[in-house]
Amino acid sequence: TTADFYGLKNYGANYGVLYTAWGVSGFVGPLLAGWAVDTTGTYSLAFTISAGLLAVAIVLGFMTKPLKLAKAEQTAAANA
């Protein structure tokens, strides 16, 4: 997916950023959930925060276009 959306030119750098973000979220997520449980006594806040972040990810996923599609649209606009 990373190569499809951003091309192979910077694939290594983009893949590294992707897995760094994944690792940071794997560390911060449980800490945030633990804080929410300690503060409220239930997992409701932790699940609400997770659902909100998932909704943002879904919206961003639909907003991004593969590199080939974006180039095709640019070419079509330039020819029009």
CSV table of N, CA, C and O in Angstrom, one decimal:
chain,number,residue,atom,x,y,z
A,1,THR,N,0.8,-1.2,0.0
A,1,THR,CA,0.0,0.0,0.0
A,1,THR,C,0.9,1.3,0.0
A,1,THR,O,0.6,2.2,-0.7
A,2,THR,N,2.0,1.2,0.8
A,2,THR,CA,2.8,2.4,0.8
A,2,THR,C,3.4,2.7,-0.6
A,2,THR,O,3.5,3.8,-1.0
A,3,ALA,N,3.8,1.6,-1.3
A,3,ALA,CA,4.4,1.8,-2.6
A,3,ALA,C,3.3,2.3,-3.6
A,3,ALA,O,3.6,3.1,-4.5
A,4,ASP,N,2.1,1.8,-3.5
A,4,ASP,CA,1.0,2.2,-4.4
A,4,ASP,C,0.7,3.7,-4.2
A,4,ASP,O,0.4,4.3,-5.2
A,5,PHE,N,0.6,4.1,-3.0
A,5,PHE,CA,0.2,5.5,-2.8
A,5,PHE,C,1.3,6.5,-2.9
A,5,PHE,O,1.1,7.7,-3.3
A,6,TYR,N,2.6,6.2,-2.7
A,6,TYR,CA,3.7,7.1,-2.7
A,6,TYR,C,4.8,6.8,-3.7
A,6,TYR,O,5.7,7.6,-3.8
A,7,GLY,N,4.7,5.7,-4.4
A,7,GLY,CA,5.6,5.4,-5.4
A,7,GLY,C,6.9,4.7,-4.8
A,7,GLY,O,7.1,4.6,-3.6
A,8,LEU,N,7.7,4.1,-5.7
A,8,LEU,CA,8.9,3.4,-5.2
A,8,LEU,C,10.1,4.2,-5.0
A,8,LEU,O,11.0,3.8,-4.4
A,9,LYS,N,10.0,5.5,-5.4
A,9,LYS,CA,11.2,6.4,-5.3
A,9,LYS,C,11.6,6.5,-3.9
A,9,LYS,O,12.8,6.4,-3.5
A,10,ASN,N,10.7,6.8,-3.0
A,10,ASN,CA,11.0,7.0,-1.6
A,10,ASN,C,10.3,5.9,-0.7
A,10,ASN,O,10.0,6.2,0.5
A,11,TYR,N,10.2,4.7,-1.2
A,11,TYR,CA,9.6,3.6,-0.5
A,11,TYR,C,10.2,3.3,0.8
A,11,TYR,O,9.5,3.2,1.8
A,12,GLY,N,11.6,3.2,0.8
A,12,GLY,CA,12.3,2.9,2.1
A,12,GLY,C,12.0,3.9,3.2
A,12,GLY,O,11.8,3.5,4.3
A,13,ALA,N,12.1,5.2,2.9
A,13,ALA,CA,11.9,6.2,3.9
A,13,ALA,C,10.4,6.2,4.4
A,13,ALA,O,10.1,6.3,5.6
A,14,ASN,N,9.5,6.1,3.4
A,14,ASN,CA,8.1,6.1,3.8
A,14,ASN,C,7.7,4.9,4.7
A,14,ASN,O,6.9,4.9,5.6
A,15,TYR,N,8.3,3.7,4.3
A,15,TYR,CA,8.0,2.5,5.0
A,15,TYR,C,8.6,2.6,6.5
A,15,TYR,O,8.0,2.2,7.4
A,16,GLY,N,9.8,3.2,6.6
A,16,GLY,CA,10.4,3.5,7.9
A,16,GLY,C,9.5,4.4,8.8
A,16,GLY,O,9.3,4.1,10.0
A,17,VAL,N,9.0,5.4,8.2
A,17,VAL,CA,8.1,6.3,8.9
A,17,VAL,C,6.8,5.6,9.3
A,17,VAL,O,6.4,5.8,10.5
A,18,LEU,N,6.3,4.8,8.5
A,18,LEU,CA,5.1,4.1,8.8
A,18,LEU,C,5.3,3.1,10.0
A,18,LEU,O,4.5,3.1,10.9
A,19,TYR,N,6.4,2.4,10.0
A,19,TYR,CA,6.6,1.5,11.1
A,19,TYR,C,7.1,2.2,12.4
A,19,TYR,O,6.8,1.7,13.5
A,20,THR,N,7.7,3.3,12.2
A,20,THR,CA,8.0,4.1,13.4
A,20,THR,C,6.7,4.6,14.1
A,20,THR,O,6.6,4.5,15.3
A,21,ALA,N,5.8,5.1,13.3
A,21,ALA,CA,4.5,5.5,13.8
A,21,ALA,C,3.8,4.4,14.5
A,21,ALA,O,3.1,4.5,15.5
A,22,TRP,N,3.8,3.2,13.8
A,22,TRP,CA,3.2,2.0,14.4
A,22,TRP,C,3.8,1.6,15.7
A,22,TRP,O,3.1,1.3,16.7
A,23,GLY,N,5.1,1.7,15.8
A,23,GLY,CA,5.8,1.4,17.1
A,23,GLY,C,5.4,2.4,18.2
A,23,GLY,O,5.2,2.0,19.4
A,24,VAL,N,5.4,3.7,17.9
A,24,VAL,CA,5.1,4.7,18.8
A,24,VAL,C,3.7,4.5,19.3
A,24,VAL,O,3.4,4.6,20.5
A,25,SER,N,2.8,4.2,18.4
A,25,SER,CA,1.4,4.0,18.8
A,25,SER,C,1.2,2.8,19.7
A,25,SER,O,0.4,2.7,20.6
A,26,GLY,N,2.0,1.8,19.4
A,26,GLY,CA,2.0,0.5,20.2
A,26,GLY,C,2.5,0.8,21.6
A,26,GLY,O,2.1,0.1,22.6
A,27,PHE,N,3.3,1.8,21.8
A,27,PHE,CA,3.8,2.2,23.2
A,27,PHE,C,2.8,3.2,23.8
A,27,PHE,O,2.5,3.0,25.0
A,28,VAL,N,2.4,4.2,23.1
A,28,VAL,CA,1.5,5.2,23.7
A,28,VAL,C,0.1,4.8,23.9
A,28,VAL,O,-0.5,5.2,24.9
A,29,GLY,N,-0.4,3.9,23.0
A,29,GLY,CA,-1.8,3.5,23.1
A,29,GLY,C,-2.1,2.8,24.5
A,29,GLY,O,-3.1,3.2,25.1
A,30,PRO,N,-1.4,1.8,24.9
A,30,PRO,CA,-1.6,1.2,26.2
A,30,PRO,C,-1.5,2.1,27.3
A,30,PRO,O,-2.2,2.0,28.3
A,31,LEU,N,-0.5,3.0,27.3
A,31,LEU,CA,-0.3,4.0,28.3
A,31,LEU,C,-1.6,4.9,28.4
A,31,LEU,O,-2.1,5.2,29.6
A,32,LEU,N,-2.1,5.3,27.3
A,32,LEU,CA,-3.3,6.2,27.3
A,32,LEU,C,-4.5,5.4,27.8
A,32,LEU,O,-5.3,5.9,28.6
A,33,ALA,N,-4.6,4.2,27.4
A,33,ALA,CA,-5.7,3.3,27.9
A,33,ALA,C,-5.6,3.1,29.4
A,33,ALA,O,-6.6,3.2,30.1
A,34,GLY,N,-4.4,2.8,29.8
A,34,GLY,CA,-4.2,2.6,31.3
A,34,GLY,C,-4.6,3.9,32.1
A,34,GLY,O,-5.2,3.8,33.1
A,35,TRP,N,-4.2,5.0,31.6
A,35,TRP,CA,-4.5,6.3,32.2
A,35,TRP,C,-6.0,6.5,32.3
A,35,TRP,O,-6.6,6.9,33.3
A,36,ALA,N,-6.7,6.2,31.1
A,36,ALA,CA,-8.2,6.4,31.1
A,36,ALA,C,-8.9,5.4,32.1
A,36,ALA,O,-9.8,5.9,32.8
A,37,VAL,N,-8.4,4.2,32.2
A,37,VAL,CA,-9.0,3.3,33.2
A,37,VAL,C,-8.7,3.7,34.6
A,37,VAL,O,-9.6,3.7,35.4
A,38,ASP,N,-7.5,4.2,34.9
A,38,ASP,CA,-7.2,4.7,36.2
A,38,ASP,C,-8.0,5.9,36.6
A,38,ASP,O,-8.4,6.1,37.7
A,39,THR,N,-8.2,6.8,35.6
A,39,THR,CA,-9.0,8.0,35.9
A,39,THR,C,-10.5,7.8,36.0
A,39,THR,O,-11.1,8.3,36.9
A,40,THR,N,-11.1,6.9,35.1
A,40,THR,CA,-12.5,6.8,35.1
A,40,THR,C,-13.0,5.5,35.7
A,40,THR,O,-14.1,5.4,36.1
A,41,GLY,N,-12.1,4.5,35.8
A,41,GLY,CA,-12.5,3.2,36.4
A,41,GLY,C,-13.1,2.2,35.4
A,41,GLY,O,-13.4,1.1,35.7
A,42,THR,N,-13.3,2.7,34.1
A,42,THR,CA,-13.8,1.8,33.1
A,42,THR,C,-13.0,2.0,31.8
A,42,THR,O,-12.2,3.0,31.7
A,43,TYR,N,-13.3,1.2,30.8
A,43,TYR,CA,-12.6,1.3,29.5
A,43,TYR,C,-13.3,2.2,28.6
A,43,TYR,O,-12.9,2.3,27.4
A,44,SER,N,-14.4,2.8,29.0
A,44,SER,CA,-15.3,3.6,28.0
A,44,SER,C,-14.5,4.7,27.4
A,44,SER,O,-14.6,4.9,26.2
A,45,LEU,N,-13.7,5.5,28.1
A,45,LEU,CA,-13.0,6.6,27.6
A,45,LEU,C,-11.9,6.0,26.6
A,45,LEU,O,-11.7,6.6,25.5
A,46,ALA,N,-11.2,5.0,27.0
A,46,ALA,CA,-10.2,4.4,26.1
A,46,ALA,C,-10.8,3.9,24.8
A,46,ALA,O,-10.3,4.2,23.7
A,47,PHE,N,-12.0,3.3,24.8
A,47,PHE,CA,-12.6,2.8,23.6
A,47,PHE,C,-13.1,4.0,22.8
A,47,PHE,O,-13.1,4.0,21.5
A,48,THR,N,-13.6,5.1,23.4
A,48,THR,CA,-14.1,6.3,22.7
A,48,THR,C,-12.9,7.0,22.0
A,48,THR,O,-13.1,7.4,20.8
A,49,ILE,N,-11.8,7.1,22.6
A,49,ILE,CA,-10.6,7.7,22.0
A,49,ILE,C,-10.2,6.8,20.8
A,49,ILE,O,-9.9,7.3,19.7
A,50,SER,N,-10.2,5.5,21.0
A,50,SER,CA,-9.8,4.6,19.9
A,50,SER,C,-10.7,4.7,18.7
A,50,SER,O,-10.3,4.7,17.6
A,51,ALA,N,-12.0,4.8,19.0
A,51,ALA,CA,-13.0,4.9,17.9
A,51,ALA,C,-12.8,6.2,17.2
A,51,ALA,O,-13.0,6.3,16.0
A,52,GLY,N,-12.6,7.3,17.9
A,52,GLY,CA,-12.3,8.6,17.3
A,52,GLY,C,-11.1,8.6,16.4
A,52,GLY,O,-11.1,9.1,15.2
A,53,LEU,N,-10.0,8.0,16.9
A,53,LEU,CA,-8.8,7.9,16.0
A,53,LEU,C,-9.0,7.0,14.8
A,53,LEU,O,-8.5,7.3,13.7
A,54,LEU,N,-9.8,5.9,15.0
A,54,LEU,CA,-10.1,5.1,13.9
A,54,LEU,C,-11.0,5.8,12.8
A,54,LEU,O,-10.7,5.7,11.6
A,55,ALA,N,-11.9,6.6,13.3
A,55,ALA,CA,-12.7,7.4,12.3
A,55,ALA,C,-11.9,8.4,11.5
A,55,ALA,O,-12.1,8.5,10.3
A,56,VAL,N,-10.9,9.0,12.2
A,56,VAL,CA,-10.0,9.9,11.5
A,56,VAL,C,-9.2,9.2,10.5
A,56,VAL,O,-9.0,9.6,9.3
A,57,ALA,N,-8.7,8.0,10.8
A,57,ALA,CA,-7.9,7.2,9.9
A,57,ALA,C,-8.8,6.7,8.7
A,57,ALA,O,-8.3,6.7,7.5
A,58,ILE,N,-10.0,6.4,8.9
A,58,ILE,CA,-10.9,6.0,7.8
A,58,ILE,C,-11.1,7.2,6.8
A,58,ILE,O,-11.0,7.0,5.6
A,59,VAL,N,-11.4,8.4,7.4
A,59,VAL,CA,-11.6,9.5,6.6
A,59,VAL,C,-10.3,9.9,5.8
A,59,VAL,O,-10.4,10.1,4.6
A,60,LEU,N,-9.2,9.8,6.4
A,60,LEU,CA,-7.9,10.1,5.7
A,60,LEU,C,-7.6,9.0,4.6
A,60,LEU,O,-7.1,9.3,3.6
A,61,GLY,N,-8.0,7.8,4.9
A,61,GLY,CA,-7.9,6.7,3.9
A,61,GLY,C,-8.7,7.0,2.7
A,61,GLY,O,-8.2,6.7,1.5
A,62,PHE,N,-9.9,7.5,2.8
A,62,PHE,CA,-10.7,7.8,1.7
A,62,PHE,C,-10.3,9.0,0.9
A,62,PHE,O,-10.6,9.2,-0.2
A,63,MET,N,-9.6,9.9,1.6
A,63,MET,CA,-9.2,11.2,1.0
A,63,MET,C,-7.9,11.0,0.2
A,63,MET,O,-7.7,11.8,-0.7
A,64,THR,N,-7.1,10.1,0.5
A,64,THR,CA,-5.8,9.9,-0.3
A,64,THR,C,-6.1,9.1,-1.6
A,64,THR,O,-7.0,8.3,-1.7
A,65,LYS,N,-5.3,9.4,-2.6
A,65,LYS,CA,-5.4,8.8,-3.9
A,65,LYS,C,-4.1,8.1,-4.2
A,65,LYS,O,-3.1,8.6,-3.9
A,66,PRO,N,-4.2,7.0,-4.9
A,66,PRO,CA,-2.9,6.4,-5.4
A,66,PRO,C,-2.2,7.3,-6.3
A,66,PRO,O,-2.8,8.1,-7.0
A,67,LEU,N,-0.9,7.2,-6.3
A,67,LEU,CA,0.0,8.0,-7.1
A,67,LEU,C,-0.4,8.0,-8.6
A,67,LEU,O,-0.5,9.0,-9.3
A,68,LYS,N,-0.7,6.9,-9.1
A,68,LYS,CA,-1.0,6.7,-10.6
A,68,LYS,C,-2.3,7.5,-10.9
A,68,LYS,O,-2.5,8.1,-11.9
A,69,LEU,N,-3.3,7.4,-10.0
A,69,LEU,CA,-4.6,8.1,-10.2
A,69,LEU,C,-4.4,9.6,-10.2
A,69,LEU,O,-5.0,10.3,-11.0
A,70,ALA,N,-3.6,10.1,-9.2
A,70,ALA,CA,-3.4,11.5,-9.1
A,70,ALA,C,-2.6,12.0,-10.4
A,70,ALA,O,-3.0,13.1,-10.9
A,71,LYS,N,-1.7,11.3,-10.9
A,71,LYS,CA,-1.0,11.7,-12.1
A,71,LYS,C,-1.9,11.7,-13.3
A,71,LYS,O,-1.8,12.6,-14.2
A,72,ALA,N,-2.8,10.7,-13.4
A,72,ALA,CA,-3.7,10.6,-14.5
A,72,ALA,C,-4.7,11.8,-14.5
A,72,ALA,O,-5.0,12.4,-15.5
A,73,GLU,N,-5.1,12.2,-13.3
A,73,GLU,CA,-6.0,13.4,-13.2
A,73,GLU,C,-5.2,14.7,-13.5
A,73,GLU,O,-5.8,15.6,-14.2
A,74,GLN,N,-3.9,14.8,-13.1
A,74,GLN,CA,-3.1,15.9,-13.5
A,74,GLN,C,-3.0,16.0,-15.0
A,74,GLN,O,-3.1,17.1,-15.6
A,75,THR,N,-2.7,14.9,-15.6
A,75,THR,CA,-2.5,14.9,-17.1
A,75,THR,C,-3.8,15.3,-17.8
A,75,THR,O,-3.8,16.0,-18.7
A,76,ALA,N,-4.9,14.8,-17.3
A,76,ALA,CA,-6.2,15.1,-17.9
A,76,ALA,C,-6.5,16.6,-17.8
A,76,ALA,O,-7.1,17.2,-18.7
A,77,ALA,N,-6.2,17.1,-16.6
A,77,ALA,CA,-6.5,18.6,-16.4
A,77,ALA,C,-5.6,19.4,-17.3
A,77,ALA,O,-6.0,20.5,-17.8
A,78,ALA,N,-4.3,19.0,-17.5
A,78,ALA,CA,-3.4,19.8,-18.3
A,78,ALA,C,-3.8,19.7,-19.8
A,78,ALA,O,-3.6,20.7,-20.5
A,79,ASN,N,-4.4,18.6,-20.2
A,79,ASN,CA,-4.8,18.4,-21.6
A,79,ASN,C,-6.1,19.1,-21.9
A,79,ASN,O,-6.5,19.4,-23.0
A,80,ALA,N,-6.9,19.5,-20.9
A,80,ALA,CA,-8.2,20.1,-21.1
A,80,ALA,C,-8.2,21.5,-21.4
A,80,ALA,O,-7.3,22.2,-21.3
